[in-house]
Amino acid sequence: MIKGFIFDLDGVITDTAEQHYLAWKRLADAMGWHFDREINEQLRGVSRMASLEIIADHNNVQVDDPTMMQWAAEKNEQYVRALDEVTADDFLPGAKELLTHLKREGFKVALGSSSKNAKKVLQQLGATPFFDAVADGNSVKNSKPAPDIFLYGAKALELKPKECIVFEDAESGIDAAKAGGFYSVGIGPEERVGHADVRFDSMKAATLFEVKSYFKELF
Ligand code: BG6
Ligand code: MG
């Protein structure tokens, strides 16, 4: 029986990919590196340090860890500043409706995000009250595709993986959900999240009615 839902944040509840892109772009420009939206796509769901490693690899940059950490901190400063502009208008279409619906029906809801800034994003959106638990980049050591973030979220909800549906927009996020034994809903194109149990093009299409219709025997 499904008793809970675990949501990724960036790309599912709100779309912060653009703010991440602009912050990385600013660092890349300052360093004289190549960085474009195609590379940015590869950073979906990937932790901050792993993202920087991907960008550095593209530019054949190899430096020591303290330097990498300094660059990541600079990017983050820029990103956090941009988050001040996020408001309650920035839910992805359909996301707030789904969260409202789930609360009304008494489901438990957790966040499962790789971001260390997740709580700030929830606050900016005014979304904090929708979540019974928050699992984020500060909660666990291994990020997606490891299942740790979702397992942490399920435990906080006092639920087993098989009692939860995970919503994810990243390939590594669906991998993480599957590795943890969760049911999964992919948000986005077939080539990215086609391996989810069920896929929708957008959150607007992923209504509770549609999700329940797909996982019929579990409700
Ligand atoms: C994920 C994003 O939610 O969080 C990634 O999809 C991002 O693009 C990652 O790199 C880490 O975010 P933060 O806020 O800890 O730098
Ligand atoms: Mg995401």
PDB file of C-alpha atoms and ligand atoms in Angstrom:
ATOM      1  CA  MET A   1       0.000   0.000   0.000  1.00  0.00           C
ATOM      2  CA  ILE A   2       1.259   3.458  -0.873  1.00  0.00           C
ATOM      3  CA  LYS A   3       1.337   5.694   2.203  1.00  0.00           C
ATOM      4  CA  GLY A   4       3.896   8.322   1.236  1.00  0.00           C
ATOM      5  CA  PHE A   5       5.470  10.348  -1.527  1.00  0.00           C
ATOM      6  CA  ILE A   6       9.057  11.570  -1.823  1.00  0.00           C
ATOM      7  CA  PHE A   7       9.769  14.472  -4.146  1.00  0.00           C
ATOM      8  CA  ASP A   8      12.965  15.626  -5.727  1.00  0.00           C
ATOM      9  CA  LEU A   9      13.111  19.439  -5.636  1.00  0.00           C
ATOM     10  CA  ASP A  10      14.939  20.955  -8.630  1.00  0.00           C
ATOM     11  CA  GLY A  11      12.992  20.072 -11.771  1.00  0.00           C
ATOM     12  CA  VAL A  12      10.013  18.570  -9.911  1.00  0.00           C
ATOM     13  CA  ILE A  13       8.721  21.125  -7.390  1.00  0.00           C
ATOM     14  CA  THR A  14      10.430  24.144  -8.970  1.00  0.00           C
ATOM     15  CA  ASP A  15      12.860  24.734 -11.787  1.00  0.00           C
ATOM     16  CA  THR A  16      16.124  26.056 -10.393  1.00  0.00           C
ATOM     17  CA  ALA A  17      18.199  24.602 -13.255  1.00  0.00           C
ATOM     18  CA  GLU A  18      18.405  28.105 -14.780  1.00  0.00           C
ATOM     19  CA  GLN A  19      19.790  29.663 -11.581  1.00  0.00           C
ATOM     20  CA  HIS A  20      22.315  26.803 -11.293  1.00  0.00           C
ATOM     21  CA  TYR A  21      23.255  27.361 -14.949  1.00  0.00           C
ATOM     22  CA  LEU A  22      23.804  31.103 -14.518  1.00  0.00           C
ATOM     23  CA  ALA A  23      25.908  30.619 -11.381  1.00  0.00           C
ATOM     24  CA  TRP A  24      28.128  27.970 -13.026  1.00  0.00           C
ATOM     25  CA  LYS A  25      28.347  30.097 -16.193  1.00  0.00           C
ATOM     26  CA  ARG A  26      29.602  33.049 -14.207  1.00  0.00           C
ATOM     27  CA  LEU A  27      32.342  30.939 -12.619  1.00  0.00           C
ATOM     28  CA  ALA A  28      33.243  29.360 -15.990  1.00  0.00           C
ATOM     29  CA  ASP A  29      33.437  32.759 -17.718  1.00  0.00           C
ATOM     30  CA  ALA A  30      35.665  34.129 -14.955  1.00  0.00           C
ATOM     31  CA  MET A  31      37.960  31.097 -15.356  1.00  0.00           C
ATOM     32  CA  GLY A  32      37.901  31.170 -19.169  1.00  0.00           C
ATOM     33  CA  TRP A  33      36.248  27.712 -19.337  1.00  0.00           C
ATOM     34  CA  HIS A  34      33.759  26.412 -21.851  1.00  0.00           C
ATOM     35  CA  PHE A  35      30.323  25.813 -20.317  1.00  0.00           C
ATOM     36  CA  ASP A  36      26.973  25.661 -22.084  1.00  0.00           C
ATOM     37  CA  ARG A  37      23.400  24.475 -21.557  1.00  0.00           C
ATOM     38  CA  GLU A  38      24.230  21.042 -22.912  1.00  0.00           C
ATOM     39  CA  ILE A  39      26.839  20.498 -20.203  1.00  0.00           C
ATOM     40  CA  ASN A  40      24.384  22.007 -17.694  1.00  0.00           C
ATOM     41  CA  GLU A  41      21.897  19.237 -18.567  1.00  0.00           C
ATOM     42  CA  GLN A  42      24.455  16.685 -17.338  1.00  0.00           C
ATOM     43  CA  LEU A  43      24.366  18.348 -13.903  1.00  0.00           C
ATOM     44  CA  ARG A  44      20.684  17.578 -13.306  1.00  0.00           C
ATOM     45  CA  GLY A  45      20.420  15.845  -9.923  1.00  0.00           C
ATOM     46  CA  VAL A  46      24.213  15.757  -9.514  1.00  0.00           C
ATOM     47  CA  SER A  47      25.794  17.089  -6.286  1.00  0.00           C
ATOM     48  CA  ARG A  48      27.682  20.404  -6.246  1.00  0.00           C
ATOM     49  CA  MET A  49      31.199  18.901  -6.133  1.00  0.00           C
ATOM     50  CA  ALA A  50      30.378  16.215  -8.724  1.00  0.00           C
ATOM     51  CA  SER A  51      28.964  18.981 -10.964  1.00  0.00           C
ATOM     52  CA  LEU A  52      32.203  20.947 -10.701  1.00  0.00           C
ATOM     53  CA  GLU A  53      34.169  17.802 -11.526  1.00  0.00           C
ATOM     54  CA  ILE A  54      32.107  17.336 -14.710  1.00  0.00           C
ATOM     55  CA  ILE A  55      32.735  20.966 -15.757  1.00  0.00           C
ATOM     56  CA  ALA A  56      36.465  20.713 -14.914  1.00  0.00           C
ATOM     57  CA  ASP A  57      36.762  17.451 -16.908  1.00  0.00           C
ATOM     58  CA  HIS A  58      35.209  19.116 -19.959  1.00  0.00           C
ATOM     59  CA  ASN A  59      37.942  21.750 -19.728  1.00  0.00           C
ATOM     60  CA  ASN A  60      40.811  19.374 -18.866  1.00  0.00           C
ATOM     61  CA  VAL A  61      41.278  21.194 -15.583  1.00  0.00           C
ATOM     62  CA  GLN A  62      42.956  19.276 -12.766  1.00  0.00           C
ATOM     63  CA  VAL A  63      43.623  21.008  -9.450  1.00  0.00           C
ATOM     64  CA  ASP A  64      43.825  20.098  -5.763  1.00  0.00           C
ATOM     65  CA  ASP A  65      40.749  19.596  -3.582  1.00  0.00           C
ATOM     66  CA  PRO A  66      40.976  22.891  -1.654  1.00  0.00           C
ATOM     67  CA  THR A  67      40.918  24.817  -4.955  1.00  0.00           C
ATOM     68  CA  MET A  68      37.908  22.793  -6.161  1.00  0.00           C
ATOM     69  CA  MET A  69      36.143  23.525  -2.878  1.00  0.00           C
ATOM     70  CA  GLN A  70      36.895  27.229  -3.192  1.00  0.00           C
ATOM     71  CA  TRP A  71      35.420  27.319  -6.728  1.00  0.00           C
ATOM     72  CA  ALA A  72      32.341  25.391  -5.608  1.00  0.00           C
ATOM     73  CA  ALA A  73      31.889  27.866  -2.750  1.00  0.00           C
ATOM     74  CA  GLU A  74      32.072  30.793  -5.183  1.00  0.00           C
ATOM     75  CA  LYS A  75      29.431  29.230  -7.414  1.00  0.00           C
ATOM     76  CA  ASN A  76      27.243  28.536  -4.404  1.00  0.00           C
ATOM     77  CA  GLU A  77      27.462  32.120  -3.156  1.00  0.00           C
ATOM     78  CA  GLN A  78      26.173  33.285  -6.511  1.00  0.00           C
ATOM     79  CA  TYR A  79      23.432  30.637  -6.573  1.00  0.00           C
ATOM     80  CA  VAL A  80      22.222  31.400  -3.036  1.00  0.00           C
ATOM     81  CA  ARG A  81      22.018  35.105  -3.917  1.00  0.00           C
ATOM     82  CA  ALA A  82      19.852  34.248  -6.945  1.00  0.00           C
ATOM     83  CA  LEU A  83      17.525  32.199  -4.712  1.00  0.00           C
ATOM     84  CA  ASP A  84      16.422  35.419  -2.993  1.00  0.00           C
ATOM     85  CA  GLU A  85      14.399  36.076  -6.162  1.00  0.00           C
ATOM     86  CA  VAL A  86      12.461  32.783  -5.931  1.00  0.00           C
ATOM     87  CA  THR A  87       8.842  33.286  -4.792  1.00  0.00           C
ATOM     88  CA  ALA A  88       5.552  31.413  -4.373  1.00  0.00           C
ATOM     89  CA  ASP A  89       4.982  32.015  -8.109  1.00  0.00           C
ATOM     90  CA  ASP A  90       7.848  29.678  -8.943  1.00  0.00           C
ATOM     91  CA  PHE A  91       6.239  26.280  -8.332  1.00  0.00           C
ATOM     92  CA  LEU A  92       6.338  24.239 -11.541  1.00  0.00           C
ATOM     93  CA  PRO A  93       2.771  24.112 -12.913  1.00  0.00           C
ATOM     94  CA  GLY A  94       0.871  21.304 -11.177  1.00  0.00           C
ATOM     95  CA  ALA A  95       3.324  20.859  -8.282  1.00  0.00           C
ATOM     96  CA  LYS A  96       1.493  22.893  -5.662  1.00  0.00           C
ATOM     97  CA  GLU A  97      -1.833  21.349  -6.669  1.00  0.00           C
ATOM     98  CA  LEU A  98      -0.422  17.838  -6.245  1.00  0.00           C
ATOM     99  CA  LEU A  99       1.125  18.640  -2.842  1.00  0.00           C
ATOM    100  CA  THR A 100      -2.173  20.162  -1.691  1.00  0.00           C
ATOM    101  CA  HIS A 101      -4.089  17.118  -2.879  1.00  0.00           C
ATOM    102  CA  LEU A 102      -1.723  14.684  -1.126  1.00  0.00           C
ATOM    103  CA  LYS A 103      -2.004  16.551   2.168  1.00  0.00           C
ATOM    104  CA  ARG A 104      -5.785  16.623   1.888  1.00  0.00           C
ATOM    105  CA  GLU A 105      -5.859  12.843   1.378  1.00  0.00           C
ATOM    106  CA  GLY A 106      -3.555  12.278   4.365  1.00  0.00           C
ATOM    107  CA  PHE A 107      -0.445  10.943   2.582  1.00  0.00           C
ATOM    108  CA  LYS A 108       2.963  11.497   4.180  1.00  0.00           C
ATOM    109  CA  VAL A 109       5.269  13.659   2.102  1.00  0.00           C
ATOM    110  CA  ALA A 110       9.063  14.056   2.161  1.00  0.00           C
ATOM    111  CA  LEU A 111      11.614  15.937   0.132  1.00  0.00           C
ATOM    112  CA  GLY A 112      14.534  13.968  -1.346  1.00  0.00           C
ATOM    113  CA  SER A 113      16.938  16.469  -2.909  1.00  0.00           C
ATOM    114  CA  SER A 114      20.697  16.435  -3.570  1.00  0.00           C
ATOM    115  CA  SER A 115      20.816  20.154  -2.857  1.00  0.00           C
ATOM    116  CA  LYS A 116      22.313  21.588   0.313  1.00  0.00           C
ATOM    117  CA  ASN A 117      20.130  24.654  -0.295  1.00  0.00           C
ATOM    118  CA  ALA A 118      16.836  22.739  -0.352  1.00  0.00           C
ATOM    119  CA  LYS A 119      15.437  24.246   2.855  1.00  0.00           C
ATOM    120  CA  LYS A 120      16.056  27.763   1.555  1.00  0.00           C
ATOM    121  CA  VAL A 121      14.297  26.949  -1.736  1.00  0.00           C
ATOM    122  CA  LEU A 122      11.289  25.509   0.154  1.00  0.00           C
ATOM    123  CA  GLN A 123      11.151  28.636   2.303  1.00  0.00           C
ATOM    124  CA  GLN A 124      11.291  30.966  -0.699  1.00  0.00           C
ATOM    125  CA  LEU A 125       8.423  29.035  -2.312  1.00  0.00           C
ATOM    126  CA  GLY A 126       6.435  28.937   0.918  1.00  0.00           C
ATOM    127  CA  ALA A 127       6.408  25.144   0.490  1.00  0.00           C
ATOM    128  CA  THR A 128       7.867  24.104   3.868  1.00  0.00           C
ATOM    129  CA  PRO A 129       4.459  23.185   5.435  1.00  0.00           C
ATOM    130  CA  PHE A 130       3.787  20.594   2.707  1.00  0.00           C
ATOM    131  CA  PHE A 131       6.687  18.417   3.875  1.00  0.00           C
ATOM    132  CA  ASP A 132       6.660  16.097   6.900  1.00  0.00           C
ATOM    133  CA  ALA A 133      10.389  15.433   6.435  1.00  0.00           C
ATOM    134  CA  VAL A 134      13.297  16.870   4.470  1.00  0.00           C
ATOM    135  CA  ALA A 135      16.155  14.735   3.148  1.00  0.00           C
ATOM    136  CA  ASP A 136      18.701  16.903   1.347  1.00  0.00           C
ATOM    137  CA  GLY A 137      22.371  17.209   0.438  1.00  0.00           C
ATOM    138  CA  ASN A 138      23.199  17.634   4.133  1.00  0.00           C
ATOM    139  CA  SER A 139      21.410  14.453   5.254  1.00  0.00           C
ATOM    140  CA  VAL A 140      23.579  11.751   3.676  1.00  0.00           C
ATOM    141  CA  LYS A 141      27.089  11.264   2.294  1.00  0.00           C
ATOM    142  CA  ASN A 142      26.363   9.366  -0.926  1.00  0.00           C
ATOM    143  CA  SER A 143      24.335  11.314  -3.462  1.00  0.00           C
ATOM    144  CA  LYS A 144      22.110   9.953  -6.256  1.00  0.00           C
ATOM    145  CA  PRO A 145      22.318   7.430  -7.981  1.00  0.00           C
ATOM    146  CA  ALA A 146      22.901   5.986  -4.485  1.00  0.00           C
ATOM    147  CA  PRO A 147      19.505   5.395  -2.821  1.00  0.00           C
ATOM    148  CA  ASP A 148      20.623   6.973   0.493  1.00  0.00           C
ATOM    149  CA  ILE A 149      18.683  10.259   0.220  1.00  0.00           C
ATOM    150  CA  PHE A 150      15.388   8.486  -0.465  1.00  0.00           C
ATOM    151  CA  LEU A 151      16.040   5.840   2.212  1.00  0.00           C
ATOM    152  CA  TYR A 152      16.695   8.662   4.698  1.00  0.00           C
ATOM    153  CA  GLY A 153      13.426  10.351   3.664  1.00  0.00           C
ATOM    154  CA  ALA A 154      11.392   7.128   3.958  1.00  0.00           C
ATOM    155  CA  LYS A 155      12.846   6.406   7.386  1.00  0.00           C
ATOM    156  CA  ALA A 156      11.960   9.920   8.546  1.00  0.00           C
ATOM    157  CA  LEU A 157       8.378   9.240   7.395  1.00  0.00           C
ATOM    158  CA  GLU A 158       8.507   5.848   9.192  1.00  0.00           C
ATOM    159  CA  LEU A 159       7.685   4.103   5.917  1.00  0.00           C
ATOM    160  CA  LYS A 160       9.243   1.266   3.916  1.00  0.00           C
ATOM    161  CA  PRO A 161      10.453   1.949   0.337  1.00  0.00           C
ATOM    162  CA  LYS A 162       7.600  -0.185  -1.042  1.00  0.00           C
ATOM    163  CA  GLU A 163       5.122   2.169   0.661  1.00  0.00           C
ATOM    164  CA  CYS A 164       6.508   5.233  -1.149  1.00  0.00           C
ATOM    165  CA  ILE A 165       6.456   6.700  -4.648  1.00  0.00           C
ATOM    166  CA  VAL A 166       9.445   8.835  -5.647  1.00  0.00           C
ATOM    167  CA  PHE A 167       9.050  11.715  -8.115  1.00  0.00           C
ATOM    168  CA  GLU A 168      12.223  12.550 -10.066  1.00  0.00           C
ATOM    169  CA  ASP A 169      13.315  14.465 -13.173  1.00  0.00           C
ATOM    170  CA  ALA A 170      16.919  13.167 -13.297  1.00  0.00           C
ATOM    171  CA  GLU A 171      18.230   9.905 -14.724  1.00  0.00           C
ATOM    172  CA  SER A 172      20.394   9.437 -11.610  1.00  0.00           C
ATOM    173  CA  GLY A 173      17.324  10.121  -9.443  1.00  0.00           C
ATOM    174  CA  ILE A 174      15.286   7.322 -11.015  1.00  0.00           C
ATOM    175  CA  ASP A 175      18.342   5.051 -10.669  1.00  0.00           C
ATOM    176  CA  ALA A 176      18.474   5.985  -6.955  1.00  0.00           C
ATOM    177  CA  ALA A 177      14.768   5.291  -6.443  1.00  0.00           C
ATOM    178  CA  LYS A 178      15.062   1.885  -8.125  1.00  0.00           C
ATOM    179  CA  ALA A 179      18.211   1.005  -6.171  1.00  0.00           C
ATOM    180  CA  GLY A 180      16.319   1.708  -2.947  1.00  0.00           C
ATOM    181  CA  GLY A 181      13.297  -0.410  -3.923  1.00  0.00           C
ATOM    182  CA  PHE A 182      10.899   2.538  -4.339  1.00  0.00           C
ATOM    183  CA  TYR A 183       8.167   2.960  -6.930  1.00  0.00           C
ATOM    184  CA  SER A 184       9.091   5.785  -9.289  1.00  0.00           C
ATOM    185  CA  VAL A 185       7.473   8.510 -11.353  1.00  0.00           C
ATOM    186  CA  GLY A 186       9.689  10.172 -13.976  1.00  0.00           C
ATOM    187  CA  ILE A 187       9.061  13.786 -14.947  1.00  0.00           C
ATOM    188  CA  GLY A 188      10.564  14.652 -18.335  1.00  0.00           C
ATOM    189  CA  PRO A 189      11.563  13.055 -21.629  1.00  0.00           C
ATOM    190  CA  GLU A 190      11.798   9.315 -22.343  1.00  0.00           C
ATOM    191  CA  GLU A 191      15.561   9.487 -22.944  1.00  0.00           C
ATOM    192  CA  ARG A 192      16.084  10.858 -19.426  1.00  0.00           C
ATOM    193  CA  VAL A 193      13.504   9.161 -17.193  1.00  0.00           C
ATOM    194  CA  GLY A 194      12.055   6.452 -19.459  1.00  0.00           C
ATOM    195  CA  HIS A 195      13.284   3.823 -16.963  1.00  0.00           C
ATOM    196  CA  ALA A 196      10.831   5.048 -14.274  1.00  0.00           C
ATOM    197  CA  ASP A 197       7.749   2.878 -13.521  1.00  0.00           C
ATOM    198  CA  VAL A 198       5.659   5.565 -15.175  1.00  0.00           C
ATOM    199  CA  ARG A 199       6.661   8.780 -16.943  1.00  0.00           C
ATOM    200  CA  PHE A 200       4.908  12.097 -17.509  1.00  0.00           C
ATOM    201  CA  ASP A 201       6.097  14.989 -19.669  1.00  0.00           C
ATOM    202  CA  SER A 202       5.496  17.495 -16.874  1.00  0.00           C
ATOM    203  CA  MET A 203       4.223  17.843 -13.303  1.00  0.00           C
ATOM    204  CA  LYS A 204       1.029  19.271 -14.726  1.00  0.00           C
ATOM    205  CA  ALA A 205       0.291  15.892 -16.282  1.00  0.00           C
ATOM    206  CA  ALA A 206       1.251  13.973 -13.122  1.00  0.00           C
ATOM    207  CA  THR A 207      -1.991  14.460 -11.183  1.00  0.00           C
ATOM    208  CA  LEU A 208      -2.916  12.249  -8.219  1.00  0.00           C
ATOM    209  CA  PHE A 209      -5.714  10.803 -10.351  1.00  0.00           C
ATOM    210  CA  GLU A 210      -3.246   9.758 -13.093  1.00  0.00           C
ATOM    211  CA  VAL A 211      -0.723   8.379 -10.599  1.00  0.00           C
ATOM    212  CA  LYS A 212      -3.401   6.379  -8.762  1.00  0.00           C
ATOM    213  CA  SER A 213      -4.726   5.048 -12.078  1.00  0.00           C
ATOM    214  CA  TYR A 214      -1.282   3.751 -12.965  1.00  0.00           C
ATOM    215  CA  PHE A 215      -0.465   2.192  -9.574  1.00  0.00           C
ATOM    216  CA  LYS A 216      -4.106   1.020  -9.132  1.00  0.00           C
ATOM    217  CA  GLU A 217      -3.480  -2.088  -7.075  1.00  0.00           C
ATOM    218  CA  LEU A 218      -1.289  -0.171  -4.585  1.00  0.00           C
ATOM    219  CA  PHE A 219      -3.945   2.292  -3.406  1.00  0.00           C
TER     220      PHE A 219
HETATM  221  C1  BG6 B   1      20.246  19.186  -7.433  1.00  0.00           C
HETATM  222  C2  BG6 B   1      20.370  19.893  -8.765  1.00  0.00           C
HETATM  223  O1  BG6 B   1      18.942  19.253  -6.959  1.00  0.00           O
HETATM  224  O2  BG6 B   1      21.106  19.779  -6.462  1.00  0.00           O
HETATM  225  C3  BG6 B   1      21.817  19.938  -9.199  1.00  0.00           C
HETATM  226  O3  BG6 B   1      19.594  19.229  -9.726  1.00  0.00           O
HETATM  227  C4  BG6 B   1      22.671  20.569  -8.110  1.00  0.00           C
HETATM  228  O4  BG6 B   1      21.948  20.647 -10.399  1.00  0.00           O
HETATM  229  C5  BG6 B   1      22.476  19.790  -6.805  1.00  0.00           C
HETATM  230  O5  BG6 B   1      24.045  20.562  -8.469  1.00  0.00           O
HETATM  231  C6  BG6 B   1      23.290  20.356  -5.640  1.00  0.00           C
HETATM  232  O6  BG6 B   1      22.785  21.611  -5.274  1.00  0.00           O
HETATM  233  P1  BG6 B   1      23.438  22.594  -4.225  1.00  0.00           P
HETATM  234  O7  BG6 B   1      22.359  23.606  -3.963  1.00  0.00           O
HETATM  235  O8  BG6 B   1      23.785  21.807  -3.000  1.00  0.00           O
HETATM  236  O9  BG6 B   1      24.629  23.179  -4.866  1.00  0.00           O
HETATM  237 MG    MG B   2      15.916  17.222 -10.056  1.00  0.00          MG
END
